[in-house]
Amino acid sequence: MLSTNHFLIIVGIVSILNPQHLAVEAGWRPISPSWASSVIRRSPLAASSSKQTHGRHLQHSASSQLTSLFGVGNVDLAISGQRKRCLASIITASIRGGDSSDADDEIAQSQDNDNNVQLENSEKLDKKSKQKDTEDDNDDERYSRQMYALGARAHKLVRSTTAILDGPLGGKKKLDSIESSIEAVRIEGADGFDGLNTDQDSISNAKSESTSGRSETPSGLLYEISKNLALSGVGRIILVQDDEESSGTDDANAGYFDGSLDDLGAAYHRAALAEIGVNGITNQDKRVLDGDDEEEGNSDITEDEFDSLNDGAILLSEYIQRLNPGVQVDIISRTKLLHLLCSHDVDDVDDDGSDDGQEEDNIISLGTNPVVVCVDRSITSQLEMNDACRDCSSSKPRVVPFISVETAGVHAKLFCDFGPKFIVVDEDGETTRATLLDGVKEIPENNDADESSDDLYTVNCLEGERHDVSKGDVIEFQGEHSDDIMSGKAVFPKCQVVSVKSPRCFMVREWDGESANHSESKKSADSSSMSSLLEGKARSFSRVKLPKQISFSSLRDILQPTEDAITMSNCCDDDTLFAPSDLDKSFDPLRRRAVMTSMAAVDAFVRKYGRLPSRSPKSRGGANSDGSKPKRTDVERFQSLVRKMTKDEDYSPANQEQWDLLITQFAQTCRAKFTPVQAFSGALGAQEVLKAANGLYNPVRQFLLYDCDEVLQQHSEEETEDNNNGVDENSSSTTASSGQSYILGDALSNKLARSRLFLVGAGAIGCELLKNLAAMGAGTGISNTKRGCLILTDMDTIEKSNLSRQLLFRDHDVGEFKSVAARAAMLRFSPECRVEAHTSRVGEEEDGPFDDDFWSSGCSLVLNALDNVEARLFVDSQCVAHGLGLIDAGTLGPKGNVQVVVPHESESYGSSSDPPEPDIPVCTLKNFPYEISHTIQWARDLFDGYFHRRPRQANDHVDEMAQSTDLTYFGQVLIEKLGDDAAVDMAEELGEDLGPFPFIVGNTDSSDPEYVLAVKKVSLNWAIQQAHRLFFVAMDELLQKHPIDSVDDDGARFWSGARRVPKPLRFIPLDSEDDEVSAQQLIINERIAQFVRSAARLRMESFLPVDGDDTLSYIGSEEALIALDEQAKILYKKKKPKEILHNLSGGGSSDSDDTLSLLLDKLNGAKTGASFLPRLNLADFEKDDESNGHVAFVTATSNLRAMAYGIPPADAMETRRVAGRIVPAMITTTGLVSALSCLELVKLLKGVPLSVHRNAFVSLALPFFAFTAPMPAEEVWGVNDKTHTIWDRITVKGSSKSPTQTMTLRKFLKKIQKKAGCGEGVEISSISYGPFLIYANFLHSHDEELLEASLLDTVRDAVISEDDDDDEMSLFDEDAEGDGEKKTSVERLLTAEQKTLLSKLEKKRFIDFSVAVEDEETGEEFELPPIRLIKE
């Protein structure tokens, strides 16, 4: 029966939404007040979020809820904010039992405004359409770093993906009927559930549901995956809610998760409530929370309207939208989802998400690219969901990719099923590398009896080159100028690698383009193309990436469960089903079987007892005092279930002890969640979703097991006893980091809470570390002697591109310091945490808060989250000097690494280093490029020269030239300082940059149209001249100097190997009578016009005022082409100007007078322009602002040069990456290495042996995981056959007779010899402080003045006496007041770096010196451990 209040609700809603929009169906079901209240409380949040997110998904969600409530379909919720408030007021009044007259008034008022609704909606649609382009641009900037890792194609597929997440959402539920039934039931301890009967089953279910109802904590793993997917930019996330009417699957899931022991879930829950709750919203930029009515503000929002945050699904959906406003979030029931999956109604929705009047089923469509993820769900639930994804009984058969992820204590399991015919487009995501080719030779027939009768060819790389191909790879060849670049047609056949002979040689055959089996190959290339390959016309080759089909099996097919039990024995022996995650553990069949069986046993335990097993005290054995049988512990019950699932042959008696240990540890920890394992699994799970969505990278096939049980193996008996005592099997109340304490013990958790951790960097890795540390309780402890704290520093500010991988930052944080914003965000995760935020840089030259006092006592452990090697090396040196532990992490796209430095045991970060990236030789950049990276770097250098160096050069000398009456002296100084050729070049540049000013009419004001037009004309002419010089004259001169048929000194062809013959490019007008304009020439004309446009624009901005309108410098294609047409006849004469030849060839007259005369001719124009005293604007290359034209110039310039040398061009995205040195980044890789870093942090605090620590090298693309123990510190042989490591120090202190402040160098030498044990015949050969030499025996052994000087004064003198190059010094040392008069010398001042070094030297508690000693008899030299001089 419906109450009066319910009837009023219906009437009110119908009147608001208009009856014609409601297609009322028969058989609508009654509703409960509690459920109606839950649904209704969602509306204010939906309205508030519409201002920040795509409103349509909230409308669909609300429509779905109303359909379920009233049994109606196709509800149109495109209503005004006023009507939404009216609806809310009706609902609130009805539920509270109050008067609804106010609501009636609002209904009347809203009906009066019906005519305005359509107009309002029309205006809003227009506004949204105008903002669409801006949103797309913001998307590009937000995801830019990820796009460099995935590529544009894969990223576009990610943006169209629907991720369906089924996991414990947390939140309170109304379970009045269940709670009332529980009151009548007496629930005993764990033993009350042993041997359940029918009544006990109902008790168990009631207790499980009541526990579920009380728990507010969601799954931290679910939040972690949601966060990773949201920041990765999936288009849509659907959250799966349990059904209102409990099912068998829901009951199994209810006991499968214990939120009270999920630290990460609790931290996320706190953060979400703090950010989304009433205070969080009202204080956040005063956002409008009531629909689209911007003028209303948020004054109408009350705390009651946010009660819906108790619904875990709504809380998570709102949090996702804070992470990324561009992600659409919906909520669906499990029954509805299963129905949609089975019906495969997944692609009937428009791209914009609109339903276009379709049925309700289509409104909640799963989209065109769905992926289902089960998180912390029972195996029963996983089987049900995987079966639905596999169901192909529909008229639209398709397999929806399915992923399940779960963690249990220190264990994790991942499963993937992407269907029987999944296509992997690119297995590794690596950019194919072009390898220079020496030649291809045909192998005579029957040369190798083992090979096929097909024609075989030998491919040899150029000397010094190494190929990257393997057997079965397909390669393609690139030629000289490549007509294929213009036409898009291949001129050489593709070949397949038959065998690899050496790193420089391999054998190939022609590839048919279909089969990898050579016996089925068919010749696809004509004989002429093969002949051109054999004739040496190909210059390089590269691998061709081919799609690969992979077959997956369903979970049911693998497990083959029966009605009575689910066992793992059917799959554990099949190695093809398990992806290795640890080279030590993954290939251990006993461990694999133990973990898989334990996972199944957990499912059976929950189905039998309605809860997870608990850590329990050991059974005392024997009978109780009253003679009754003792109760079994949960661990014993768990072991009993495992025995029922295993066979005798599953493990041998010899392995019984290891088997029992694995099972017992699993049983003791599986109830709780461990934050590092959850973060690790969340990264893996999210990455597999992306793989399923876009086919990029190799997916996991099909199980992946991970554990870190090594952290459990070092428990002392006291710790174990502490964990056992006071923990009730059925208790859900624990301490702050309860899950971690449950697994590792309170002692370690308290130690972490009281530690002072120094986190260097608050970028992507830093944010993930902060989140994990907050969940782990770091910085919250306090004792009599220790006070935990997190010290955070980062000097960078937040950019838009950071938002796709740095979870602590939001759009409104852009421009803020990362460390400051990160601190504020972390306090939402852990309000009790003490965080110190700094904006100082960490480095040798910095004089900030991180001095010796800080390193000595201010921190106890360091975590690196840096993006440069220099800072890493400095932090590493400080950790070695002060004996601190260090954990360093880094990522590169899908690859990541973690290195742990264990004090006094392992090598340091600086002990080994990667080989430096080879620099591009200058000659290659200037004249002989053969890769697109060469042309991009050349264009990047050209940008700096044209628009930064030259304007600065002009500004530096404009005053000198304007004040000089005769430029002769100016020219002479140029020649003396720079040399003839460089002086002439500089004079020409000054003439070009300052000479145009006399010809620019009007006032130097961007508001003067005459001035702007004059600047544009001058800039266009300049850009055309540069194009002529760079791409025609210079290349023509190079060919004249080295003709195509020329040879080098060794008699070999000059244009061979890495040298490509350039093709001079020039603009030819379409109406040219002398030259034919071919299709290829049209492309050249277009490329030259692009260069002229971009160069002229930046040139204009050098002249126009900085605060001018950017649109004034815009130059259209038509303007550039017209200017090129006008200049073509002047520029492209067969006889080139001598001065241009001189400038570009580098040659000139040897007569100094002729050089000076030529130089003065060029300076005359500059002199006239300098009299106007102009100031040119400097441009610093900015890669992230596409509107400034910087990347456009580099792209146009690079591709034009690439065309001249026959190099395939690059798009703007790739050019931006190379020119801006952008490092690809992904949130999944970041999350994974951060998880591993926190795991190593736990080990450092626990004090495990070095062999238990793990350095990690991972690739989520392959996937590949390599965990290795850190290398021990290298032992270095010293004097007297003693060894030392980098951690050893020899300490020298002053005395009362010879205090440190007055200690002489001679005294210091004697103390070193005594402390180091240097006997007779061993002499100190050198002493250094950093890069400064303090003492050398061959220089100073008889320098009495130095030996008797104060050691500290000597060090200070060394710091300030070091000669340095001052790049900012003027070319002139003379005063220009009179002709030829010399400038007076200026007293030399200390540089800023020297001042900083002196300041840091004074603050140091100690000074470390590098000392070398020499054996006078043998002449052998040894390095002593660093000598540490303690300052008083």
PDB file of C-alpha atoms in Angstrom, residues 771-883:
ATOM      1  CA  LYS A 771      48.434   8.872  -0.527  1.00  0.00           C
ATOM      2  CA  ASN A 772      49.935   5.513   0.410  1.00  0.00           C
ATOM      3  CA  LEU A 773      51.781   6.936   3.401  1.00  0.00           C
ATOM      4  CA  ALA A 774      48.607   8.591   4.639  1.00  0.00           C
ATOM      5  CA  ALA A 775      46.814   5.247   4.541  1.00  0.00           C
ATOM      6  CA  MET A 776      49.746   3.580   6.304  1.00  0.00           C
ATOM      7  CA  GLY A 777      49.588   6.055   9.203  1.00  0.00           C
ATOM      8  CA  ALA A 778      52.906   7.778   8.508  1.00  0.00           C
ATOM      9  CA  GLY A 779      53.597  11.005  10.375  1.00  0.00           C
ATOM     10  CA  THR A 780      50.870  10.457  12.968  1.00  0.00           C
ATOM     11  CA  GLY A 781      52.808   8.978  15.871  1.00  0.00           C
ATOM     12  CA  ILE A 782      54.280  10.702  18.866  1.00  0.00           C
ATOM     13  CA  SER A 783      56.301   9.558  21.849  1.00  0.00           C
ATOM     14  CA  ASN A 784      58.513  11.054  24.522  1.00  0.00           C
ATOM     15  CA  THR A 785      61.480  11.237  22.157  1.00  0.00           C
ATOM     16  CA  LYS A 786      60.048  11.031  18.652  1.00  0.00           C
ATOM     17  CA  ARG A 787      57.399  12.926  16.772  1.00  0.00           C
ATOM     18  CA  GLY A 788      56.469  11.549  13.384  1.00  0.00           C
ATOM     19  CA  CYS A 789      56.395  13.901  10.422  1.00  0.00           C
ATOM     20  CA  LEU A 790      56.444  14.007   6.638  1.00  0.00           C
ATOM     21  CA  ILE A 791      58.763  16.635   5.181  1.00  0.00           C
ATOM     22  CA  LEU A 792      57.825  17.466   1.603  1.00  0.00           C
ATOM     23  CA  THR A 793      59.531  19.754  -0.882  1.00  0.00           C
ATOM     24  CA  ASP A 794      58.967  20.666  -4.516  1.00  0.00           C
ATOM     25  CA  MET A 795      59.760  23.928  -6.227  1.00  0.00           C
ATOM     26  CA  ASP A 796      57.494  23.345  -9.240  1.00  0.00           C
ATOM     27  CA  THR A 797      53.990  24.632  -9.765  1.00  0.00           C
ATOM     28  CA  ILE A 798      51.004  22.652 -11.001  1.00  0.00           C
ATOM     29  CA  GLU A 799      50.323  22.563 -14.737  1.00  0.00           C
ATOM     30  CA  LYS A 800      47.263  21.315 -16.603  1.00  0.00           C
ATOM     31  CA  SER A 801      49.179  18.315 -17.934  1.00  0.00           C
ATOM     32  CA  ASN A 802      49.873  17.184 -14.343  1.00  0.00           C
ATOM     33  CA  LEU A 803      46.204  16.472 -13.683  1.00  0.00           C
ATOM     34  CA  SER A 804      46.130  13.185 -15.615  1.00  0.00           C
ATOM     35  CA  ARG A 805      48.507  11.428 -13.212  1.00  0.00           C
ATOM     36  CA  GLN A 806      48.719  13.422  -9.975  1.00  0.00           C
ATOM     37  CA  LEU A 807      45.661  12.517  -7.913  1.00  0.00           C
ATOM     38  CA  LEU A 808      46.080  15.183  -5.210  1.00  0.00           C
ATOM     39  CA  PHE A 809      45.584  18.126  -7.581  1.00  0.00           C
ATOM     40  CA  ARG A 810      42.444  19.573  -9.126  1.00  0.00           C
ATOM     41  CA  ASP A 811      41.789  22.069 -11.882  1.00  0.00           C
ATOM     42  CA  HIS A 812      41.569  24.955  -9.452  1.00  0.00           C
ATOM     43  CA  ASP A 813      45.077  24.081  -8.161  1.00  0.00           C
ATOM     44  CA  VAL A 814      46.762  24.917 -11.481  1.00  0.00           C
ATOM     45  CA  GLY A 815      49.460  27.500 -10.828  1.00  0.00           C
ATOM     46  CA  GLU A 816      49.871  26.634  -7.140  1.00  0.00           C
ATOM     47  CA  PHE A 817      53.037  25.134  -5.665  1.00  0.00           C
ATOM     48  CA  LYS A 818      52.835  21.362  -5.797  1.00  0.00           C
ATOM     49  CA  SER A 819      54.099  20.841  -2.267  1.00  0.00           C
ATOM     50  CA  VAL A 820      51.588  23.276  -0.764  1.00  0.00           C
ATOM     51  CA  ALA A 821      48.618  21.837  -2.647  1.00  0.00           C
ATOM     52  CA  ALA A 822      49.771  18.280  -1.922  1.00  0.00           C
ATOM     53  CA  ARG A 823      49.950  18.976   1.799  1.00  0.00           C
ATOM     54  CA  ALA A 824      46.407  20.308   1.857  1.00  0.00           C
ATOM     55  CA  ALA A 825      45.159  17.301  -0.111  1.00  0.00           C
ATOM     56  CA  MET A 826      47.019  14.786   2.033  1.00  0.00           C
ATOM     57  CA  LEU A 827      45.440  16.136   5.183  1.00  0.00           C
ATOM     58  CA  ARG A 828      42.107  15.072   3.721  1.00  0.00           C
ATOM     59  CA  PHE A 829      43.416  11.507   3.636  1.00  0.00           C
ATOM     60  CA  SER A 830      44.985  11.674   7.099  1.00  0.00           C
ATOM     61  CA  PRO A 831      43.997  14.703   9.215  1.00  0.00           C
ATOM     62  CA  GLU A 832      46.277  13.562  12.052  1.00  0.00           C
ATOM     63  CA  CYS A 833      49.370  13.514   9.876  1.00  0.00           C
ATOM     64  CA  ARG A 834      51.997  16.191  10.452  1.00  0.00           C
ATOM     65  CA  VAL A 835      53.262  17.502   7.107  1.00  0.00           C
ATOM     66  CA  GLU A 836      55.889  20.179   6.505  1.00  0.00           C
ATOM     67  CA  ALA A 837      55.687  21.622   2.995  1.00  0.00           C
ATOM     68  CA  HIS A 838      58.639  23.444   1.426  1.00  0.00           C
ATOM     69  CA  THR A 839      59.128  25.022  -1.978  1.00  0.00           C
ATOM     70  CA  SER A 840      62.926  24.866  -1.903  1.00  0.00           C
ATOM     71  CA  ARG A 841      65.072  23.072  -4.413  1.00  0.00           C
ATOM     72  CA  VAL A 842      67.367  20.340  -3.137  1.00  0.00           C
ATOM     73  CA  GLY A 843      70.884  20.686  -4.514  1.00  0.00           C
ATOM     74  CA  GLU A 844      74.513  21.461  -3.825  1.00  0.00           C
ATOM     75  CA  GLU A 845      74.172  25.047  -4.985  1.00  0.00           C
ATOM     76  CA  GLU A 846      71.039  25.717  -2.935  1.00  0.00           C
ATOM     77  CA  ASP A 847      71.182  27.444   0.438  1.00  0.00           C
ATOM     78  CA  GLY A 848      67.804  26.494   1.900  1.00  0.00           C
ATOM     79  CA  PRO A 849      66.413  24.652   4.903  1.00  0.00           C
ATOM     80  CA  PHE A 850      68.072  21.357   4.022  1.00  0.00           C
ATOM     81  CA  ASP A 851      71.453  21.828   5.655  1.00  0.00           C
ATOM     82  CA  ASP A 852      73.646  19.427   7.619  1.00  0.00           C
ATOM     83  CA  ASP A 853      71.458  19.790  10.696  1.00  0.00           C
ATOM     84  CA  PHE A 854      68.469  18.641   8.693  1.00  0.00           C
ATOM     85  CA  TRP A 855      70.239  15.676   7.109  1.00  0.00           C
ATOM     86  CA  SER A 856      71.788  14.678  10.436  1.00  0.00           C
ATOM     87  CA  SER A 857      68.740  14.840  12.674  1.00  0.00           C
ATOM     88  CA  GLY A 858      65.811  16.254  10.703  1.00  0.00           C
ATOM     89  CA  CYS A 859      64.881  13.082   8.859  1.00  0.00           C
ATOM     90  CA  SER A 860      65.251   9.348   9.314  1.00  0.00           C
ATOM     91  CA  LEU A 861      64.616   8.087   5.780  1.00  0.00           C
ATOM     92  CA  VAL A 862      64.378   9.603   2.300  1.00  0.00           C
ATOM     93  CA  LEU A 863      62.049   8.834  -0.601  1.00  0.00           C
ATOM     94  CA  ASN A 864      62.969  10.210  -4.000  1.00  0.00           C
ATOM     95  CA  ALA A 865      60.220  11.247  -6.416  1.00  0.00           C
ATOM     96  CA  LEU A 866      62.448  13.277  -8.728  1.00  0.00           C
ATOM     97  CA  ASP A 867      62.596  13.682 -12.482  1.00  0.00           C
ATOM     98  CA  ASN A 868      66.290  14.461 -13.012  1.00  0.00           C
ATOM     99  CA  VAL A 869      69.535  12.623 -12.367  1.00  0.00           C
ATOM    100  CA  GLU A 870      71.420  15.601 -10.945  1.00  0.00           C
ATOM    101  CA  ALA A 871      69.071  16.019  -7.987  1.00  0.00           C
ATOM    102  CA  ARG A 872      68.982  12.257  -7.448  1.00  0.00           C
ATOM    103  CA  LEU A 873      72.762  12.113  -7.199  1.00  0.00           C
ATOM    104  CA  PHE A 874      72.834  14.952  -4.687  1.00  0.00           C
ATOM    105  CA  VAL A 875      70.209  13.369  -2.445  1.00  0.00           C
ATOM    106  CA  ASP A 876      72.048  10.064  -2.747  1.00  0.00           C
ATOM    107  CA  SER A 877      75.314  11.679  -1.676  1.00  0.00           C
ATOM    108  CA  GLN A 878      73.648  13.204   1.384  1.00  0.00           C
ATOM    109  CA  CYS A 879      72.110   9.871   2.360  1.00  0.00           C
ATOM    110  CA  VAL A 880      75.510   8.167   2.106  1.00  0.00           C
ATOM    111  CA  ALA A 881      77.198  10.951   4.048  1.00  0.00           C
ATOM    112  CA  HIS A 882      74.646  10.787   6.879  1.00  0.00           C
ATOM    113  CA  GLY A 883      73.899   7.060   6.838  1.00  0.00           C
TER     114      GLY A 883
END
